[in-house]
Coordinates of C-alpha atoms and ligand atoms in Angstrom, one line a residue:
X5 CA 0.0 0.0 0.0
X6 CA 1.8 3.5 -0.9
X7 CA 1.4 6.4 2.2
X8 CA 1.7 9.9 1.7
X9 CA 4.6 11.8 2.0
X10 CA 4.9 15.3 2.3
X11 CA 7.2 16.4 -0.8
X12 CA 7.1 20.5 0.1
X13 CA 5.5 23.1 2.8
X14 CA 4.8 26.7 1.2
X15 CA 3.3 29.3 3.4
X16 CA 2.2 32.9 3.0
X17 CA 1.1 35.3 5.6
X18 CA -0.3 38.9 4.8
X19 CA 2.3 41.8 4.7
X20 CA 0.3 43.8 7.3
X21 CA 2.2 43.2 11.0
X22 CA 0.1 44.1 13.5
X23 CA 2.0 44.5 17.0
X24 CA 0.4 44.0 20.4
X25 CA 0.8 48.1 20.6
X26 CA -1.2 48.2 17.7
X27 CA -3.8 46.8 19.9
X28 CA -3.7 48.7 22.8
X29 CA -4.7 51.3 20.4
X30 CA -7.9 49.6 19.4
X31 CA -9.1 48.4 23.1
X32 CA -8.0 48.5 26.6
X33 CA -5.6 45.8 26.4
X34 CA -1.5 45.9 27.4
X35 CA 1.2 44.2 25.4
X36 CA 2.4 42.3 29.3
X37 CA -1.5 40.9 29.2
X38 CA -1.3 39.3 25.8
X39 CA 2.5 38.1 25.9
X40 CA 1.9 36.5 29.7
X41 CA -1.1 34.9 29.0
X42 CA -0.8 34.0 25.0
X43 CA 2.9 34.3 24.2
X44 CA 2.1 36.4 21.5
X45 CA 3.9 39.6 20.2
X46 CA 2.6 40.2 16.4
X47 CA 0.1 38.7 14.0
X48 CA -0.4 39.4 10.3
X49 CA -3.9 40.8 9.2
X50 CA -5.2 41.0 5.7
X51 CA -5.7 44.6 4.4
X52 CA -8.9 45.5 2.4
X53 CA -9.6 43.1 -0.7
X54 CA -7.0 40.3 0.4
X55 CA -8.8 37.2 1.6
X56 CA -8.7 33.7 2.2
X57 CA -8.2 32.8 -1.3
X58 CA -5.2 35.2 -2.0
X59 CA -3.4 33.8 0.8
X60 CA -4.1 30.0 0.0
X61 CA -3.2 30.7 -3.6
X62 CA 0.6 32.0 -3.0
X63 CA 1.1 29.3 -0.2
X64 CA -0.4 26.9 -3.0
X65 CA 2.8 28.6 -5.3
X66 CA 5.6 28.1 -3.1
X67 CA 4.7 25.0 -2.5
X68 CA 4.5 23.6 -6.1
X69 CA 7.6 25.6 -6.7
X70 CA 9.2 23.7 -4.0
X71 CA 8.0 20.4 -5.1
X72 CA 9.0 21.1 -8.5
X73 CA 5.5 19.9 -9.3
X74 CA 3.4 22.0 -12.0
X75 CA -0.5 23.1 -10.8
X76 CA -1.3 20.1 -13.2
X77 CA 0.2 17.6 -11.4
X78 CA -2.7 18.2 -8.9
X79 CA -4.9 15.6 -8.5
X80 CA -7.2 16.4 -6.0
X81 CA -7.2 19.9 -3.3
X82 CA -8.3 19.3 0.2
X83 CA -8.8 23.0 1.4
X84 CA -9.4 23.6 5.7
X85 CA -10.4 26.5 6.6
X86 CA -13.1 27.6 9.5
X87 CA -14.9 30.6 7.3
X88 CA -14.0 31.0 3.4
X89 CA -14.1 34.4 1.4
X90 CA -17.4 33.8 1.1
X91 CA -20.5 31.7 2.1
X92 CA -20.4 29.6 -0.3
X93 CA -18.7 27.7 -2.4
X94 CA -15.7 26.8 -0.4
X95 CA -12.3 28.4 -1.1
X96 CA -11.0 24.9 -2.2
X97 CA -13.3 26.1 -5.8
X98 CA -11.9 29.4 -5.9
X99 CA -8.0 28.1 -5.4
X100 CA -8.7 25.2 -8.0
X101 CA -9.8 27.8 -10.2
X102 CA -6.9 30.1 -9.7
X103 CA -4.3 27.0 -10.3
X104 CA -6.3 26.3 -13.6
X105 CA -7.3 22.9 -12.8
X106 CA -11.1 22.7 -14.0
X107 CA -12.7 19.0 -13.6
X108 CA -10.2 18.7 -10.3
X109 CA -11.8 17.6 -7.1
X110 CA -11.9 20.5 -4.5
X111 CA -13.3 19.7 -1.2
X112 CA -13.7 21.9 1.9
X113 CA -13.1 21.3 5.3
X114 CA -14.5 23.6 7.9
X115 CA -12.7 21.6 11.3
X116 CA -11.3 24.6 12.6
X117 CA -7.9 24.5 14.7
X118 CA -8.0 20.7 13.7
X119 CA -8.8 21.4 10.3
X120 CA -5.6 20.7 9.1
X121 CA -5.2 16.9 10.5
X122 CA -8.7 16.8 9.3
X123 CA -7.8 17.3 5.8
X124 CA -4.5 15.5 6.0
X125 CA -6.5 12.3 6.9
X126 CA -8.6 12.7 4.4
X127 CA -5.9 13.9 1.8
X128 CA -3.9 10.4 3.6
X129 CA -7.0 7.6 2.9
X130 CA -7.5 9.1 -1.0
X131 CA -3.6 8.5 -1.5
X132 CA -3.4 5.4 0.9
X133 CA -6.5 3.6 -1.3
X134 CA -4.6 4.5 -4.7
X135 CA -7.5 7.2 -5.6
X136 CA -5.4 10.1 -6.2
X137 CA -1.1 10.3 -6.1
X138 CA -1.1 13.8 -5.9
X139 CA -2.7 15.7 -3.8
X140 CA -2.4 19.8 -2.6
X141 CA -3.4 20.2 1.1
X142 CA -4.1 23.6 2.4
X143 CA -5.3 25.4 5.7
X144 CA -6.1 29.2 5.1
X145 CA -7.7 31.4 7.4
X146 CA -8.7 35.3 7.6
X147 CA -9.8 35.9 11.1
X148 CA -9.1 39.2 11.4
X149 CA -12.2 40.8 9.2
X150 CA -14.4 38.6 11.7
X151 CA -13.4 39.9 15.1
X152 CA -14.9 42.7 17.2
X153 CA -11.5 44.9 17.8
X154 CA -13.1 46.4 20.8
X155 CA -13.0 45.9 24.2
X156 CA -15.9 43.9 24.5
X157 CA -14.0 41.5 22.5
X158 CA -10.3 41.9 23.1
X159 CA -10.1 38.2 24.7
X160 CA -10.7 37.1 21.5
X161 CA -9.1 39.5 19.2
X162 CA -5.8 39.7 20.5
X163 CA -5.0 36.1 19.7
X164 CA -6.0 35.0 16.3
X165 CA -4.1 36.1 13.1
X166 CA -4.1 35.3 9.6
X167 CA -2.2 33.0 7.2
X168 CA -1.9 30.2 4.3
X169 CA 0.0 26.9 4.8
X170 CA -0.3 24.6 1.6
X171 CA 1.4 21.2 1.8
X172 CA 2.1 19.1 -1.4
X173 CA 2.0 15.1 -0.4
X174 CA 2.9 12.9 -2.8
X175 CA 2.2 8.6 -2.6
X176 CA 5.6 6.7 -2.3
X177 CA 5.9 3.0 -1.9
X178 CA 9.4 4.1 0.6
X179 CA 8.4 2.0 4.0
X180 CA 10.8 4.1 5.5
X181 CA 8.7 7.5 4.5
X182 CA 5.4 9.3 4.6
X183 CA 2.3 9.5 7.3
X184 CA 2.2 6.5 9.7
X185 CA -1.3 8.0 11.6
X186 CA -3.5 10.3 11.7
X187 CA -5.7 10.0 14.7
X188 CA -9.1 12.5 14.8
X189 CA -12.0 12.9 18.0
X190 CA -14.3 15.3 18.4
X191 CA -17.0 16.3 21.2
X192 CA -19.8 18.2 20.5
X193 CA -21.1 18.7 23.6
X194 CA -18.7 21.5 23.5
X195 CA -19.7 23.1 20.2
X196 CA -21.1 26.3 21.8
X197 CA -18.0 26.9 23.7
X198 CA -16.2 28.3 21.3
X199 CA -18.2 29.2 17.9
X200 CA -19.5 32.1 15.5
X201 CA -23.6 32.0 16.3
X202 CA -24.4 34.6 13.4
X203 CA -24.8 34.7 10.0
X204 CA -26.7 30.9 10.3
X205 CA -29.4 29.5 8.6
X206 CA -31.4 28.6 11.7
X207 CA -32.6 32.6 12.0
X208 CA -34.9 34.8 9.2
X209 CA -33.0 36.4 8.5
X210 CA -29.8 34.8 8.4
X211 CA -28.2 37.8 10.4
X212 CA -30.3 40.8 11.6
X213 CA -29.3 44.6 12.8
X214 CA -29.6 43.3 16.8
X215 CA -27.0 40.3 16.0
X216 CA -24.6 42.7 14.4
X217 CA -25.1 45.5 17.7
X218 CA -25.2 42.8 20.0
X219 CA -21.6 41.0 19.3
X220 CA -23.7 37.5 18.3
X221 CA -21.4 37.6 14.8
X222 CA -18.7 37.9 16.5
X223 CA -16.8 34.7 17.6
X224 CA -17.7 33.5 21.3
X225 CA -14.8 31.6 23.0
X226 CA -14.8 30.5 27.1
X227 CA -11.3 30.8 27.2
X228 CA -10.8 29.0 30.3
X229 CA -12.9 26.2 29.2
X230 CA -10.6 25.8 25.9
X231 CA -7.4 26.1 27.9
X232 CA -8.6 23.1 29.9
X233 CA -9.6 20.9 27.5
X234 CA -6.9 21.7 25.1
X235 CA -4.0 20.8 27.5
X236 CA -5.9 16.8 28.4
X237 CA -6.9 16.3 25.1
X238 CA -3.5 17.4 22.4
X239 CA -1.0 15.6 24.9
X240 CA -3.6 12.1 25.1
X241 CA -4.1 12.4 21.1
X242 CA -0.3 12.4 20.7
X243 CA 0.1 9.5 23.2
X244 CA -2.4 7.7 20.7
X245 CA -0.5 8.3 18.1
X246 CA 2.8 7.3 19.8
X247 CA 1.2 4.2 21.1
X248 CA -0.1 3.0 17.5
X249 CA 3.2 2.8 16.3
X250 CA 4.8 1.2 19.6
X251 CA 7.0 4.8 19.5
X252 CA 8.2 7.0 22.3
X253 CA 8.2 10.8 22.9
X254 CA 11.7 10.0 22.8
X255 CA 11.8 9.1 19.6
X256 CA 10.3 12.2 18.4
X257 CA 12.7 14.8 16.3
X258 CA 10.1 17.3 16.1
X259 CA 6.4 18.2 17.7
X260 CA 4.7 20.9 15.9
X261 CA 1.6 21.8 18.5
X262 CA -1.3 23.9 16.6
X263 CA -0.5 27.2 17.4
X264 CA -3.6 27.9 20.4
X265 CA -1.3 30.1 22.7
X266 CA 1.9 29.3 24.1
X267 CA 1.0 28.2 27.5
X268 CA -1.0 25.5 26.0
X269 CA 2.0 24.1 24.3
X270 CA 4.1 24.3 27.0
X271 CA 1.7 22.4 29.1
X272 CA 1.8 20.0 26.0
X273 CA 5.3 19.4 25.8
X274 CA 5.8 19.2 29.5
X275 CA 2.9 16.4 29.7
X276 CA 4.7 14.8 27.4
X277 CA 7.8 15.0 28.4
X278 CA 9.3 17.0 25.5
X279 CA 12.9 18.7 25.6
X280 CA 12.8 21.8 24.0
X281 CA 14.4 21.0 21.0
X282 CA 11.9 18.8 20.4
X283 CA 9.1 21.0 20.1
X284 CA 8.7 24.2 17.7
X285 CA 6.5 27.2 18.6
X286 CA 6.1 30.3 16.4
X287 CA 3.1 31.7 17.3
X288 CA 5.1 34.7 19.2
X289 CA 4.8 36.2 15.6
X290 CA 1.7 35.3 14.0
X291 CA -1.1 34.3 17.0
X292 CA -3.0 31.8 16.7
X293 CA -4.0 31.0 12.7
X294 CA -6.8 28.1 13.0
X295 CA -6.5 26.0 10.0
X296 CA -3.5 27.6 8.8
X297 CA -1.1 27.0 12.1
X298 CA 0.4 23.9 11.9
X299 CA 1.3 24.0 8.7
X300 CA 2.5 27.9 9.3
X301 CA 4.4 26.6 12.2
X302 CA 5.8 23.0 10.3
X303 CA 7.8 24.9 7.3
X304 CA 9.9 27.2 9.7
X305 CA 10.4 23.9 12.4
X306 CA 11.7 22.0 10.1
X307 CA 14.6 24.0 8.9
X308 CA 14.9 25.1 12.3
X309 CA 15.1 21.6 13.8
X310 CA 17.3 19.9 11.1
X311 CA 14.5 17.7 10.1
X312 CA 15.9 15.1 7.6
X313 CA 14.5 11.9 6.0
X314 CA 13.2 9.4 7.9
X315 CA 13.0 11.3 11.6
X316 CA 9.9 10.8 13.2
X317 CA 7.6 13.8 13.2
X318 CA 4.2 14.4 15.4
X319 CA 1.4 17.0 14.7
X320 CA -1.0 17.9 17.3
X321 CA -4.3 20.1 17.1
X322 CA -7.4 21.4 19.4
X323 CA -9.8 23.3 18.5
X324 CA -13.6 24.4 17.7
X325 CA -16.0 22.0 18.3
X326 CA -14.5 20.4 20.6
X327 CA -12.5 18.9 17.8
X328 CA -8.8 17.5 18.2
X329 CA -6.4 15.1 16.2
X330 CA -3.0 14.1 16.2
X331 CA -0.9 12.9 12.8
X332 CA 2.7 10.9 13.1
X333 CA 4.8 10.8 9.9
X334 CA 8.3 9.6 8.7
X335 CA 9.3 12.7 7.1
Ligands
COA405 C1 -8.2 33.7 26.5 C2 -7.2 33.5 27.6 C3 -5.8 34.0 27.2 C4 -7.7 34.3 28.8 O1 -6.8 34.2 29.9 P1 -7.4 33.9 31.3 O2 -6.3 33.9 32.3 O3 -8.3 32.7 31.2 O4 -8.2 35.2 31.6 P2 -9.8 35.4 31.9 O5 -10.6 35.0 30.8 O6 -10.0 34.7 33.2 O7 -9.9 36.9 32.2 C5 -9.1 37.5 33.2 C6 -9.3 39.0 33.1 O8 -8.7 39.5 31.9 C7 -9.6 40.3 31.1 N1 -9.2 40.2 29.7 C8 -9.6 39.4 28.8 N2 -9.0 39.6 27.6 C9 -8.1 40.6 27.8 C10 -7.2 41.3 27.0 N3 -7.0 41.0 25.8 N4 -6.5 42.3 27.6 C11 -6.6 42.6 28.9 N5 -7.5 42.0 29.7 C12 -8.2 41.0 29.2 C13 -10.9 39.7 31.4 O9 -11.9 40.6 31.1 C14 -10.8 39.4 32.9 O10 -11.0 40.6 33.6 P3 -11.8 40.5 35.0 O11 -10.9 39.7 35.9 O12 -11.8 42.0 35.4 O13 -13.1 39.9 34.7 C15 -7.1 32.0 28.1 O14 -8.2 31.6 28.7 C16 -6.7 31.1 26.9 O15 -5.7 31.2 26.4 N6 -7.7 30.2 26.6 C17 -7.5 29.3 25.4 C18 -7.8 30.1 24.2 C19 -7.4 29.4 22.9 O16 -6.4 28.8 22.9 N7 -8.2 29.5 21.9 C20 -8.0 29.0 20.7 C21 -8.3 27.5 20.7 S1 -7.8 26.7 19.3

């Protein structure tokens, strides 16, 4: 049976740097606050016009280019992301239109922070069951055009950013290469806990004057709630992972946590029993970018880290939903 192997990472993040002081100047919020309790200094946001789509599309390019693969190599896109350009279609469309690839499948994953092991397990099964060899994976996210930058919503605001990681996986018949597992839970007992109640199709109208004045389009996140979870269920996931390949944290070159807030993936690594070269954070300079993190957060670890053929790799998420997953892969 082949696996999938990544062949190339490309990422793109929005020129716009916007600093914790930035912040301060929008809502009554202090650079200490944010860095104590998040880790992070600077996000990127999208200016006027640039979207989802823009972003996904220049990761999409680096990563061909790196891959040496042409957009027509491109069997299939698997596109995560928690809230497109649009309402509908999915971005996944819109990208497979940009790369020129009518008649390619495009689908659209909306799994949040997971999103990204979401669509690597499904970007995994096509390439494991021989349906597609090639296959562009890509978590995108704009967050910024949906937050309120006010107080009211400054625990919110100050932690998400925007950004574009597009992964090209390739099938290999290499034993000694490619994805191993890719474990996925969810729980949605805890769906309202952190979620976006407005535009939906359950109200007429879809969104109305009060939901706009009353924050209800505006994402809702109980922070402490998320924290909690978040630091039980990412280390347990891993273990999974670990465990269904009779590997140790030991054995591990490289964790790449999804990018929540740094605490969280300190409390990871320390469950786990991680050194610190082990582990890779970057979320100091971009916040948290939902879909769009680990991938984000992959491309810089691994030139950072050394990563070379064959180490032993492990991605961790948790996110909206409750959702989490964990993926383990001979790089
Ligand atoms: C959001 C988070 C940083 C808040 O930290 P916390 O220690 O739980 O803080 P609390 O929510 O208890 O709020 C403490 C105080 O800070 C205030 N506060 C909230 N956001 C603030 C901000 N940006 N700046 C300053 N003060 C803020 C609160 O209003 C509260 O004030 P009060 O004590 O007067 O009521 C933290 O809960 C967290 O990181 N949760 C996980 C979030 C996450 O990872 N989400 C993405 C999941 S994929």
């Amino acid at each position: 049976m082949p696996r999938a192997a990544f062949a190339s990472i490309g990422t793109a993040v929005p020129d716009r740097v916007v600093t914790n002081a930035d912040l301060v100047a929008l809502m009554e919020t202090s650079d200490e606050w944010i860095q104590q309790r998040t880790g992070i200094r600077e996000r990127h946001w999208v200016k006027e016009g640039e979207g989802v789509a823009d972003l996904a599309e220049r990761a999409a390019h680096r990563a061909l280019e790196k891959a040496g693969w042409q957009p027509s190599d491109v069997e299939a896109i698997v596109f995560a992301s928690i809230q497109g350009d649009h309402v509908f279609p999915g971005d996944g469309c819109y990208l497979q239109a940009r790369l020129g690839l009518p008649g390619v499948p495009a689908i659209d994953i909306r799994n949040a922070c997971s999103g990204f092991l979401y669509g690597l397990s499904v970007a995994n099964a096509w390439i494991v069951s021989g349906t597609y060899k090639r296959i562009l994976l890509v978590g995108a996210e704009v967050q910024s055009t949906g937050l309120d930058v006010s107080t009211r919503g400054r625990d919110v605001a100050v932690i998400f950013g925007d950004g574009a990681g597009a992964v090209c996986l390739e099938a290999t018949d290499d034993p000694g290469r490619g994805v191993l597992s890719v474990h996925l839970h969810a729980d949605g007992r805890f769906a309202k806990e952190l979620s976006g109640a407005a535009p939906g199709a359950i109200y007429h109208p879809r969104v109305s004057v009060q939901q706009i004045e009353d924050g209800s389009v505006f994402p809702h996140m109980e922070g402490q709630k998320v924290f909690k979870h978040a630091i039980v269920k990412m280390p347990e996931v891993m273990r999974e992972a670990l465990e269904k390949n009779g590997a140790q944290a030991a054995d591990l070159k490289l964790v790449v946590p999804h990018q929540a807030n740094l605490r969280i993936a300190e409390v990871v690594q320390k469950s786990l029993g991680l050194r610190d070269d082990q582990v890779f954070n970057n979320i100091q300079k971009y916040g948290n970018t939902t879909a769009a993190s680990i991938p984000l957060c992959l491309e810089e670890a691994v030139e950072a880290r050394g990563v070379q053929r064959g180490d032993l790799v492990g991605l961790c998420a948790f996110g909206a939903g409750f959702t989490w997953a964990s993926a383990l892969i001979r790089w």
